[in-house]
Short mmCIF file of C-alpha atoms and ligand atoms in Angstrom, two decimals:
data_model
loop_
_atom_site.label_atom_id
_atom_site.label_comp_id
_atom_site.label_asym_id
_atom_site.label_seq_id
_atom_site.Cartn_x
_atom_site.Cartn_y
_atom_site.Cartn_z
CA MET A 18 -9.85 -22.71 -3.04
CA ALA A 19 -6.50 -24.07 -1.88
CA THR A 20 -5.50 -22.88 1.55
CA ASN A 21 -1.85 -22.90 2.46
CA HIS A 22 -1.78 -24.17 5.98
CA HIS A 23 1.33 -26.17 5.25
CA PHE A 24 3.26 -22.96 4.64
CA LYS A 25 4.40 -21.44 7.89
CA ARG A 26 7.56 -19.58 7.03
CA PRO A 27 7.52 -16.01 8.34
CA TYR A 28 8.93 -13.12 6.37
CA GLN A 29 12.73 -13.50 6.47
CA PRO A 30 14.36 -11.97 3.43
CA LEU A 31 17.95 -12.76 4.38
CA SER A 32 20.27 -13.05 1.44
CA SER A 33 23.25 -15.36 1.78
CA SER A 34 25.72 -12.53 2.20
CA SER A 35 23.67 -10.93 4.91
CA THR A 36 23.32 -14.37 6.49
CA SER A 37 27.03 -14.45 7.24
CA TYR A 38 26.81 -10.96 8.73
CA PHE A 39 23.91 -12.25 10.69
CA TYR A 40 26.04 -15.00 12.25
CA ILE A 41 28.80 -12.56 13.10
CA PHE A 42 26.18 -10.28 14.56
CA VAL A 43 24.67 -13.08 16.61
CA SER A 44 28.09 -14.14 17.91
CA ILE A 45 28.81 -10.61 19.06
CA ILE A 46 25.41 -10.36 20.68
CA GLY A 47 25.90 -13.72 22.34
CA LEU A 48 29.23 -12.61 23.77
CA THR A 49 27.74 -9.34 24.94
CA VAL A 50 24.87 -11.10 26.61
CA LEU A 51 27.27 -13.50 28.36
CA LEU A 52 29.38 -10.60 29.60
CA LEU A 53 26.33 -8.73 30.78
CA VAL A 54 24.93 -11.74 32.56
CA PHE A 55 28.31 -12.46 34.10
CA SER A 56 28.88 -8.92 35.33
CA HIS A 57 25.34 -8.85 36.59
CA TYR A 58 26.05 -12.00 38.55
CA ILE A 59 29.22 -10.84 40.22
CA THR A 60 28.15 -7.28 41.02
CA SER A 61 24.74 -7.32 42.65
CA TYR A 62 21.11 -8.20 42.18
CA SER A 63 20.03 -4.62 41.60
CA THR A 64 17.85 -5.25 38.56
CA SER A 65 18.69 -2.38 36.28
CA PRO A 66 15.82 -1.85 33.84
CA ILE A 67 18.23 -0.48 31.26
CA ARG A 68 20.23 -3.66 31.31
CA LEU A 69 17.13 -5.83 30.96
CA GLU A 70 15.93 -3.78 28.03
CA LEU A 71 19.29 -4.15 26.42
CA ILE A 72 19.22 -7.91 26.60
CA LYS A 73 15.61 -8.72 25.82
CA PRO A 74 14.96 -7.11 22.44
CA ILE A 75 18.24 -8.28 21.01
CA LYS A 76 17.45 -11.89 21.77
CA GLN A 77 14.06 -11.70 20.07
CA TYR A 78 14.55 -9.37 17.15
CA VAL A 79 17.12 -9.21 14.43
CA PRO A 80 17.22 -6.26 12.06
CA VAL A 81 17.32 -7.62 8.52
CA ASN A 82 18.50 -4.42 6.94
CA ASN A 83 21.69 -5.11 5.04
CA ASP A 84 22.16 -1.49 3.99
CA ASN A 85 25.01 0.45 5.52
CA ASN A 86 22.64 3.20 6.48
CA GLY A 87 20.30 0.76 8.18
CA ALA A 88 20.02 2.48 11.52
CA GLU A 89 19.34 5.77 9.82
CA SER A 90 16.68 4.48 7.46
CA ALA A 91 14.83 2.76 10.29
CA ALA A 92 14.31 6.12 11.96
CA CYS A 93 13.56 8.05 8.80
CA ASP A 94 10.22 9.55 7.85
CA TYR A 95 10.19 9.11 4.09
CA SER A 96 6.83 10.75 3.66
CA GLU A 97 8.02 14.33 4.28
CA GLY A 98 10.32 15.89 1.72
CA LYS A 99 10.60 17.65 -1.63
CA TRP A 100 10.67 16.82 -5.32
CA PHE A 101 13.85 17.81 -7.15
CA TYR A 102 14.18 18.07 -10.88
CA ASP A 103 17.14 16.04 -12.07
CA PRO A 104 17.69 16.43 -15.83
CA THR A 105 20.45 13.79 -15.67
CA ALA A 106 18.14 11.23 -14.05
CA ARG A 107 18.86 7.61 -14.87
CA PRO A 108 16.57 6.12 -17.50
CA PRO A 109 13.33 4.85 -15.96
CA ARG A 110 13.51 1.37 -14.44
CA TYR A 111 11.09 0.11 -17.11
CA ASP A 112 9.51 1.62 -20.20
CA GLU A 113 6.26 1.79 -22.12
CA THR A 114 6.75 -1.71 -23.55
CA CYS A 115 5.90 -3.42 -20.26
CA LYS A 116 2.72 -5.29 -21.23
CA GLU A 117 1.17 -5.14 -17.80
CA ILE A 118 0.69 -1.37 -18.04
CA TYR A 119 -2.99 -0.69 -18.52
CA LYS A 120 -3.44 1.30 -21.74
CA GLY A 121 -4.92 4.35 -20.05
CA TRP A 122 -1.86 4.65 -17.76
CA ASN A 123 0.73 4.30 -20.48
CA CYS A 124 1.46 8.01 -20.85
CA ILE A 125 4.47 7.65 -23.12
CA ALA A 126 2.66 5.42 -25.63
CA GLY A 127 -0.46 7.57 -25.19
CA ASN A 128 1.41 10.78 -26.02
CA ARG A 129 0.66 12.63 -22.80
CA SER A 130 2.63 15.86 -23.09
CA GLY A 131 5.61 15.85 -20.75
CA ALA A 132 5.28 12.12 -20.03
CA ALA A 133 9.03 11.56 -20.18
CA GLU A 134 9.63 14.39 -17.71
CA ILE A 135 7.55 12.81 -14.95
CA VAL A 136 10.29 10.45 -13.80
CA LYS A 137 12.97 13.13 -13.87
CA TRP A 138 11.63 14.44 -10.57
CA ARG A 139 13.23 12.74 -7.63
CA TRP A 140 11.73 12.52 -4.14
CA GLN A 141 14.13 13.68 -1.46
CA PRO A 142 12.94 12.96 2.10
CA ASN A 143 13.82 15.76 4.53
CA HIS A 144 16.25 13.90 6.76
CA CYS A 145 17.55 10.89 4.89
CA ALA A 146 18.19 9.36 1.51
CA LEU A 147 15.88 7.05 -0.38
CA THR A 148 18.04 4.27 -1.80
CA PRO A 149 17.44 3.71 -5.53
CA PHE A 150 15.59 0.51 -6.21
CA ASP A 151 17.76 -2.43 -7.20
CA PRO A 152 15.47 -5.08 -8.74
CA LEU A 153 18.04 -7.86 -8.79
CA ARG A 154 18.97 -7.39 -5.19
CA PHE A 155 15.32 -7.18 -4.26
CA LEU A 156 14.57 -10.54 -5.90
CA GLU A 157 17.67 -12.15 -4.41
CA SER A 158 16.60 -11.15 -0.93
CA HIS A 159 12.94 -12.11 -1.39
CA ARG A 160 13.19 -15.71 -2.52
CA ASP A 161 10.13 -17.79 -1.61
CA ILE A 162 8.26 -14.65 -0.62
CA SER A 163 4.81 -13.64 -1.78
CA ILE A 164 3.46 -10.08 -1.83
CA GLY A 165 -0.23 -9.26 -2.18
CA PHE A 166 -1.70 -5.89 -3.12
CA VAL A 167 -5.30 -5.65 -1.95
CA GLY A 168 -7.43 -2.68 -2.92
CA ASP A 169 -8.79 -0.48 -5.66
CA SER A 170 -7.25 0.41 -9.03
CA LEU A 171 -4.72 2.69 -7.36
CA ASN A 172 -3.23 -0.34 -5.67
CA ARG A 173 -3.21 -2.06 -9.03
CA ASN A 174 -1.28 0.92 -10.37
CA MET A 175 1.33 0.34 -7.65
CA PHE A 176 1.35 -3.41 -8.30
CA VAL A 177 2.00 -2.87 -12.02
CA SER A 178 4.87 -0.53 -11.19
CA LEU A 179 6.54 -3.19 -9.04
CA PHE A 180 5.90 -5.90 -11.60
CA CYS A 181 7.38 -3.87 -14.47
CA SER A 182 10.38 -2.88 -12.33
CA LEU A 183 11.16 -6.56 -11.69
CA ARG A 184 10.17 -7.89 -15.08
CA ARG A 185 13.33 -6.70 -16.78
CA VAL A 186 15.71 -8.73 -14.68
CA ALA A 187 13.59 -11.70 -13.79
CA GLY A 188 13.77 -14.41 -16.45
CA GLU A 189 10.86 -16.82 -16.72
CA ILE A 190 7.52 -15.82 -15.23
CA LYS A 191 4.39 -17.80 -14.53
CA LYS A 192 1.13 -15.88 -14.81
CA TRP A 193 -1.61 -17.15 -12.51
CA ARG A 194 -4.16 -16.10 -9.90
CA PRO A 195 -2.85 -16.85 -6.41
CA ALA A 196 -5.50 -17.09 -3.67
CA GLY A 197 -8.28 -15.68 -5.82
CA ALA A 198 -6.25 -12.70 -7.06
CA ASP A 199 -7.25 -10.78 -10.17
CA ARG A 200 -3.79 -11.22 -11.55
CA GLY A 201 -0.50 -12.51 -10.28
CA PHE A 202 2.95 -13.62 -11.31
CA THR A 203 5.62 -15.91 -9.97
CA PHE A 204 9.22 -15.14 -10.92
CA LEU A 205 10.26 -18.76 -11.21
CA LYS A 206 13.97 -18.43 -10.64
CA TYR A 207 13.31 -16.80 -7.28
CA ASN A 208 9.97 -18.40 -6.45
CA PHE A 209 8.89 -14.86 -5.73
CA THR A 210 5.20 -14.07 -6.18
CA ILE A 211 3.32 -10.82 -6.55
CA ALA A 212 -0.45 -10.53 -6.90
CA TYR A 213 -3.23 -7.98 -7.11
CA HIS A 214 -6.58 -8.59 -5.39
CA ARG A 215 -9.24 -6.22 -6.60
CA THR A 216 -11.67 -4.78 -4.04
CA ASN A 217 -13.22 -1.33 -3.82
CA LEU A 218 -14.57 -1.19 -0.28
CA LEU A 219 -12.70 -4.18 1.23
CA ALA A 220 -16.07 -5.35 2.54
CA ARG A 221 -18.39 -7.33 0.26
CA TYR A 222 -21.11 -5.32 -1.43
CA GLY A 223 -23.78 -5.74 -4.08
CA ARG A 224 -26.97 -4.28 -5.46
CA TRP A 225 -29.92 -4.04 -3.11
CA SER A 226 -33.58 -3.42 -3.99
CA ALA A 227 -36.63 -3.20 -1.81
CA ASN A 228 -38.43 -6.46 -1.19
CA ALA A 229 -42.16 -6.46 -1.99
CA LYS A 230 -42.79 -8.20 1.35
CA GLY A 231 -41.27 -5.24 3.16
CA GLY A 232 -38.52 -5.04 5.78
CA VAL A 233 -36.68 -2.65 8.05
CA LEU A 234 -35.07 -0.65 5.26
CA GLU A 235 -38.22 -0.73 3.16
CA SER A 236 -40.17 0.74 6.05
CA LEU A 237 -37.64 3.59 6.15
CA GLY A 238 -38.44 4.31 2.50
CA TYR A 239 -35.39 2.77 0.79
CA LYS A 240 -36.00 1.46 -2.73
CA GLU A 241 -32.58 0.97 -4.34
CA GLY A 242 -29.04 0.94 -3.07
CA TYR A 243 -25.98 -1.15 -2.30
CA ARG A 244 -25.87 -3.65 0.48
CA VAL A 245 -22.48 -3.46 2.21
CA ASP A 246 -21.67 -6.29 4.64
CA VAL A 247 -19.34 -4.63 7.13
CA ASP A 248 -18.16 -7.95 8.56
CA VAL A 249 -17.64 -9.91 5.32
CA PRO A 250 -14.45 -9.46 3.28
CA GLU A 251 -14.92 -9.43 -0.46
CA GLY A 252 -14.23 -12.88 -1.90
CA THR A 253 -11.43 -11.58 -4.11
CA TRP A 254 -9.12 -11.25 -1.13
CA ALA A 255 -10.61 -13.31 1.69
CA GLU A 256 -7.81 -15.90 1.29
CA ALA A 257 -5.04 -13.35 0.75
CA PRO A 258 -4.04 -12.80 4.41
CA SER A 259 -3.27 -16.49 4.94
CA PHE A 260 -1.44 -16.77 1.61
CA HIS A 261 0.98 -13.86 1.29
CA ASN A 262 3.97 -12.96 3.47
CA ILE A 263 3.57 -9.25 2.86
CA LEU A 264 0.30 -7.42 2.20
CA ILE A 265 -0.43 -3.86 1.13
CA TYR A 266 -4.01 -2.70 1.58
CA ASN A 267 -5.85 0.39 0.48
CA THR A 268 -9.38 1.69 0.21
CA GLY A 269 -10.74 5.21 -0.10
CA HIS A 270 -11.86 6.50 -3.46
CA TRP A 271 -15.07 4.53 -3.58
CA TRP A 272 -16.28 5.86 -0.26
CA TRP A 273 -16.46 9.35 -1.74
CA ALA A 274 -17.88 8.38 -5.13
CA PRO A 275 -21.39 9.82 -5.31
CA SER A 276 -21.64 8.90 -8.99
CA LYS A 277 -21.83 5.27 -7.91
CA PHE A 278 -23.03 5.36 -4.31
CA ASP A 279 -25.47 8.24 -4.76
CA PRO A 280 -26.64 9.18 -1.26
CA VAL A 281 -30.23 9.40 -2.50
CA LYS A 282 -30.64 7.15 -5.53
CA SER A 283 -28.27 4.33 -4.59
CA PRO A 284 -27.00 4.74 -1.02
CA MET A 285 -24.74 2.34 0.84
CA LEU A 286 -26.90 0.24 3.15
CA PHE A 287 -24.72 -1.31 5.81
CA HIS A 288 -25.42 -4.79 7.13
CA GLU A 289 -23.87 -6.76 9.93
CA LYS A 290 -24.42 -10.47 10.63
CA GLY A 291 -26.73 -10.41 7.64
CA GLN A 292 -29.07 -7.80 9.15
CA PRO A 293 -29.41 -4.12 8.16
CA LEU A 294 -27.85 -1.72 10.64
CA VAL A 295 -30.47 0.76 11.85
CA PRO A 296 -30.50 3.63 12.08
CA PRO A 297 -28.59 3.52 8.76
CA LEU A 298 -24.93 4.62 8.93
CA SER A 299 -23.43 7.46 6.93
CA PRO A 300 -20.66 6.39 4.52
CA GLU A 301 -18.09 7.95 6.88
CA THR A 302 -19.27 5.92 9.84
CA GLY A 303 -19.61 2.89 7.60
CA LEU A 304 -15.99 3.31 6.57
CA ASP A 305 -14.89 3.32 10.21
CA VAL A 306 -16.83 0.15 10.95
CA VAL A 307 -15.59 -1.61 7.81
CA LEU A 308 -11.96 -0.66 8.54
CA ARG A 309 -12.24 -2.01 12.08
CA ARG A 310 -13.85 -5.28 10.99
CA MET A 311 -11.52 -5.87 8.07
CA ILE A 312 -8.39 -5.07 10.09
CA SER A 313 -9.44 -7.61 12.74
CA TYR A 314 -10.19 -10.13 10.02
CA VAL A 315 -6.70 -9.75 8.55
CA GLU A 316 -5.03 -9.88 11.95
CA GLU A 317 -6.85 -13.11 12.70
CA LYS A 318 -6.15 -14.78 9.36
CA ALA A 319 -2.56 -13.75 8.78
CA ARG A 320 0.11 -16.21 9.84
CA PRO A 321 2.68 -15.11 12.43
CA GLY A 322 5.41 -13.09 10.76
CA THR A 323 3.19 -11.63 8.04
CA VAL A 324 4.03 -8.01 7.32
CA LEU A 325 0.97 -5.78 6.95
CA PHE A 326 0.85 -2.35 5.39
CA PHE A 327 -2.02 0.04 4.89
CA ARG A 328 -1.31 2.55 2.17
CA THR A 329 -2.68 6.04 2.72
CA GLN A 330 -5.00 7.71 0.24
CA SER A 331 -3.79 8.69 -3.20
CA PRO A 332 -4.74 12.29 -4.11
CA ARG A 333 -6.71 13.25 -7.22
CA HIS A 334 -6.07 16.55 -9.00
CA PHE A 335 -9.24 17.60 -10.80
CA GLU A 336 -9.55 21.30 -11.54
CA GLY A 337 -12.60 23.12 -12.82
CA GLY A 338 -14.94 20.25 -12.01
CA ASP A 339 -14.95 16.60 -10.98
CA TRP A 340 -14.00 13.75 -13.34
CA ASP A 341 -17.47 13.66 -14.93
CA GLN A 342 -17.84 17.44 -15.08
CA GLY A 343 -14.99 18.25 -17.42
CA GLY A 344 -12.33 18.55 -14.72
CA SER A 345 -8.72 18.51 -15.92
CA CYS A 346 -5.11 18.43 -14.74
CA ALA A 347 -2.93 19.88 -17.49
CA HIS A 348 0.10 20.55 -15.27
CA LEU A 349 3.60 19.94 -16.58
CA GLN A 350 5.35 20.41 -13.23
CA PRO A 351 4.71 19.50 -9.61
CA LEU A 352 2.59 21.95 -7.62
CA SER A 353 4.03 24.51 -5.23
CA LEU A 354 3.31 24.27 -1.51
CA GLU A 355 0.65 26.99 -1.81
CA GLU A 356 -1.07 25.22 -4.68
CA VAL A 357 -1.09 21.97 -2.71
CA GLU A 358 -2.91 23.68 0.15
CA GLN A 359 -5.46 25.15 -2.25
CA PHE A 360 -6.15 21.74 -3.72
CA PHE A 361 -6.39 19.74 -0.55
CA SER A 362 -7.00 21.77 2.58
CA VAL A 363 -10.10 20.48 4.30
CA GLU A 364 -11.23 24.08 4.96
CA ASN A 365 -11.36 24.79 1.23
CA ASN A 366 -13.69 21.83 0.65
CA GLY A 367 -12.45 21.49 -2.92
CA THR A 368 -13.14 18.80 -5.50
CA ASN A 369 -10.29 16.65 -4.21
CA VAL A 370 -10.74 17.17 -0.49
CA GLU A 371 -11.46 13.49 0.22
CA VAL A 372 -7.79 12.57 0.30
CA ARG A 373 -7.13 14.03 3.74
CA LEU A 374 -10.57 13.06 5.05
CA VAL A 375 -9.97 9.41 4.16
CA ASN A 376 -6.60 9.53 5.86
CA GLU A 377 -8.12 10.76 9.11
CA HIS A 378 -10.27 7.62 9.14
CA LEU A 379 -7.28 5.42 8.27
CA TYR A 380 -5.01 6.83 10.96
CA GLU A 381 -7.71 6.22 13.53
CA ALA A 382 -8.36 2.64 12.39
CA ILE A 383 -4.68 1.64 12.15
CA LYS A 384 -3.81 2.86 15.65
CA GLY A 385 -2.92 -0.09 17.86
CA SER A 386 -3.36 -2.62 15.04
CA ALA A 387 -0.76 -4.89 13.45
CA PHE A 388 -0.68 -2.68 10.35
CA ARG A 389 2.03 -0.21 9.44
CA LEU A 390 1.14 2.91 7.50
CA LEU A 391 2.67 3.41 4.11
CA ASP A 392 2.24 7.15 3.79
CA VAL A 393 2.35 8.20 0.16
CA THR A 394 -0.16 11.03 0.38
CA ARG A 395 2.02 14.05 0.96
CA MET A 396 4.55 13.27 -1.76
CA SER A 397 1.76 12.57 -4.22
CA GLU A 398 -0.18 15.74 -3.45
CA PHE A 399 2.48 17.72 -5.30
CA ARG A 400 2.26 15.66 -8.49
CA ALA A 401 -0.64 17.10 -10.47
CA ASP A 402 1.66 16.61 -13.47
CA ALA A 403 1.89 12.84 -13.10
CA HIS A 404 -1.66 11.75 -13.99
CA PRO A 405 -2.52 10.37 -17.45
CA SER A 406 -4.80 13.37 -18.07
CA ALA A 407 -5.98 13.02 -21.67
CA ALA A 408 -3.32 10.45 -22.70
CA GLY A 409 -4.55 7.93 -25.24
CA GLY A 410 -7.63 10.02 -26.03
CA LYS A 411 -10.13 8.79 -23.46
CA LYS A 412 -13.65 10.01 -22.87
CA HIS A 413 -12.94 11.53 -19.44
CA VAL A 414 -9.66 13.07 -18.46
CA ASP A 415 -7.94 10.92 -15.81
CA CYS A 416 -6.57 12.97 -12.91
CA MET A 417 -6.80 10.09 -10.45
CA HIS A 418 -4.58 7.23 -11.62
CA TRP A 419 -0.87 7.71 -12.30
CA CYS A 420 1.25 7.44 -15.43
CA LEU A 421 3.57 4.44 -15.59
CA PRO A 422 6.49 4.79 -15.30
CA GLY A 423 5.72 7.42 -12.70
CA ILE A 424 5.25 8.14 -9.05
CA THR A 425 3.96 4.76 -7.95
CA ASP A 426 7.57 3.71 -8.64
CA THR A 427 8.49 6.03 -5.78
CA TRP A 428 5.71 4.53 -3.63
CA ASN A 429 7.43 1.20 -4.16
CA ASP A 430 10.79 2.70 -3.19
CA LEU A 431 9.16 3.78 0.03
CA PHE A 432 7.60 0.38 0.53
CA ILE A 433 10.94 -1.35 0.04
CA ALA A 434 12.74 1.10 2.32
CA HIS A 435 10.16 0.32 5.00
CA LEU A 436 10.56 -3.41 4.45
CA SER A 437 14.30 -3.28 4.82
CA SER A 438 14.03 -1.46 8.13
CA ILE A 439 11.60 -3.95 9.64
CA LYS A 440 12.82 -6.10 12.45
CA VAL A 441 11.75 -9.68 12.02
CA ARG A 442 10.76 -11.87 14.93
CA TYR A 443 12.42 -15.26 15.28
C1 NAG B 29 1.12 8.98 -30.47
O1 NAG B 29 1.88 9.64 -31.44
C2 NAG B 29 2.37 8.78 -32.47
C3 NAG B 29 3.30 9.57 -33.38
O2 NAG B 29 2.84 10.86 -33.56
C4 NAG B 29 1.18 8.19 -33.23
O3 NAG B 29 1.64 7.28 -34.22
C5 NAG B 29 0.29 7.42 -32.24
O4 NAG B 29 -0.87 6.96 -32.89
C6 NAG B 29 -0.10 8.32 -31.08
N1 NAG B 29 -0.79 7.49 -30.09
C7 NAG B 29 -1.95 7.83 -29.51
C8 NAG B 29 -2.53 6.85 -28.58
O5 NAG B 29 -2.51 8.88 -29.75
C1 NAG B 30 7.70 -21.06 -3.12
O1 NAG B 30 7.23 -20.05 -2.29
C2 NAG B 30 6.00 -20.33 -1.67
C3 NAG B 30 5.61 -19.10 -0.87
O2 NAG B 30 5.56 -17.94 -1.67
C4 NAG B 30 6.11 -21.56 -0.80
O3 NAG B 30 4.84 -21.89 -0.28
C5 NAG B 30 6.63 -22.74 -1.60
O4 NAG B 30 6.87 -23.81 -0.74
C6 NAG B 30 7.90 -22.33 -2.32
N1 NAG B 30 8.28 -23.42 -3.23
C7 NAG B 30 9.48 -23.96 -3.22
C8 NAG B 30 9.71 -25.04 -4.23
O5 NAG B 30 10.36 -23.63 -2.43
C1 NAG B 31 -18.35 20.62 0.44
O1 NAG B 31 -18.76 20.69 -0.92
C2 NAG B 31 -19.79 19.78 -1.30
C3 NAG B 31 -20.08 19.92 -2.77
O2 NAG B 31 -18.92 20.13 -3.51
C4 NAG B 31 -21.05 20.04 -0.46
O3 NAG B 31 -22.03 19.08 -0.76
C5 NAG B 31 -20.70 19.96 1.02
O4 NAG B 31 -21.82 20.32 1.79
C6 NAG B 31 -19.53 20.88 1.37
N1 NAG B 31 -19.14 20.68 2.75
C7 NAG B 31 -18.84 21.68 3.56
C8 NAG B 31 -18.43 21.28 4.96
O5 NAG B 31 -18.87 22.84 3.24
#
């Protein structure tokens, strides 16, 4: 596989117009620094910590936000807010003809009732505005940039949303598989790349069966299961951290999926350095170990200037049973606050409780790492109405993925708002 050691450019999405502002900005800073140094010189040597703090960060960091409300958006918590119904909402940023939409998520083509209403709800953060996505401006300011989505099908859902949003304005596109990705596209005019790397657990895993010659796990009575190598990234994304400029990770659903990783019939059997970990770890503990190992791996592999996000868990909305027990989600409107608590409070231990449990593990693992959290959980908890449900007539009702167009469009708004408030190191 081609590695890209020759490519060392950090994330610097400065458009030409913001570049001129940048020079004006730098001149002003330069002047200020000179004045400060000068006044410092002629007054005294009392080293004022405030003054030092003033000078140091400005020399090293430059905010790239070219929005007028830049300072405000940098401080904003986009994850807390409310959904407002806006009957006059602009038409969706893409429609059901975008070919990248997986059939089961295409709620308009699949005749999900109320599918066209989903995007008429607008997320309003409590203390600031979420700027509407401008695909052209986004592409202009992300020339020569590559974004990788790494994770399960919910990250693919978000990837498709971004792709379809950009597709309309982008001109010629090359379809390929950058750095082992499942799928990827380069928007040729902008040399802007976006890719999806499929991985369920982040760590590599595969079927395990007892060896006739015996072994540690065999002696503990294990016959079948899944071997999970906590220290080995799955091959689908192992090259991604050194390839992309911006990465968005997720994992979660598969750790609470007893229909695959049945605790008795096919448990996860964690290995490290090729050896089984004994005593065997619970999936929860395994998740903590995998998150730690994979986060270190990414931090080590990523080039300086790479922007790393971890997306929080996406909520499911099954009612009356899990996905394989006839559960459904026939809502036509977002849930009320009370309903959200009923669905998700950890005390209730409902069908969909894993969302907040997974997040507790994520928050812990991200602390002190190079990753930023992209918190989409709260806003999504309200949207029981935004899943494909029975659209397209599938065998099981889908209350886990999201209709497209739909709320992963808003996740991308959040992602882009975060990006534009990031201060880039020079
Ligand atoms: C959706 O409805 C249209 C018109 O009623 C019909 O032609 C089409 O087959 C339906 N699609 C699905 C997937 O049910
Ligand atoms: C296009 O962008 C990639 C990074 O995404 C970079 O490695 C490559 O050099 C760029 N190509 C050109 C022709 O600028
Ligand atoms: C939560 O519910 C599941 C089954 O739905 C059960 O196995 C588990 O023991 C429950 N946990 C608690 C803490 O009550």
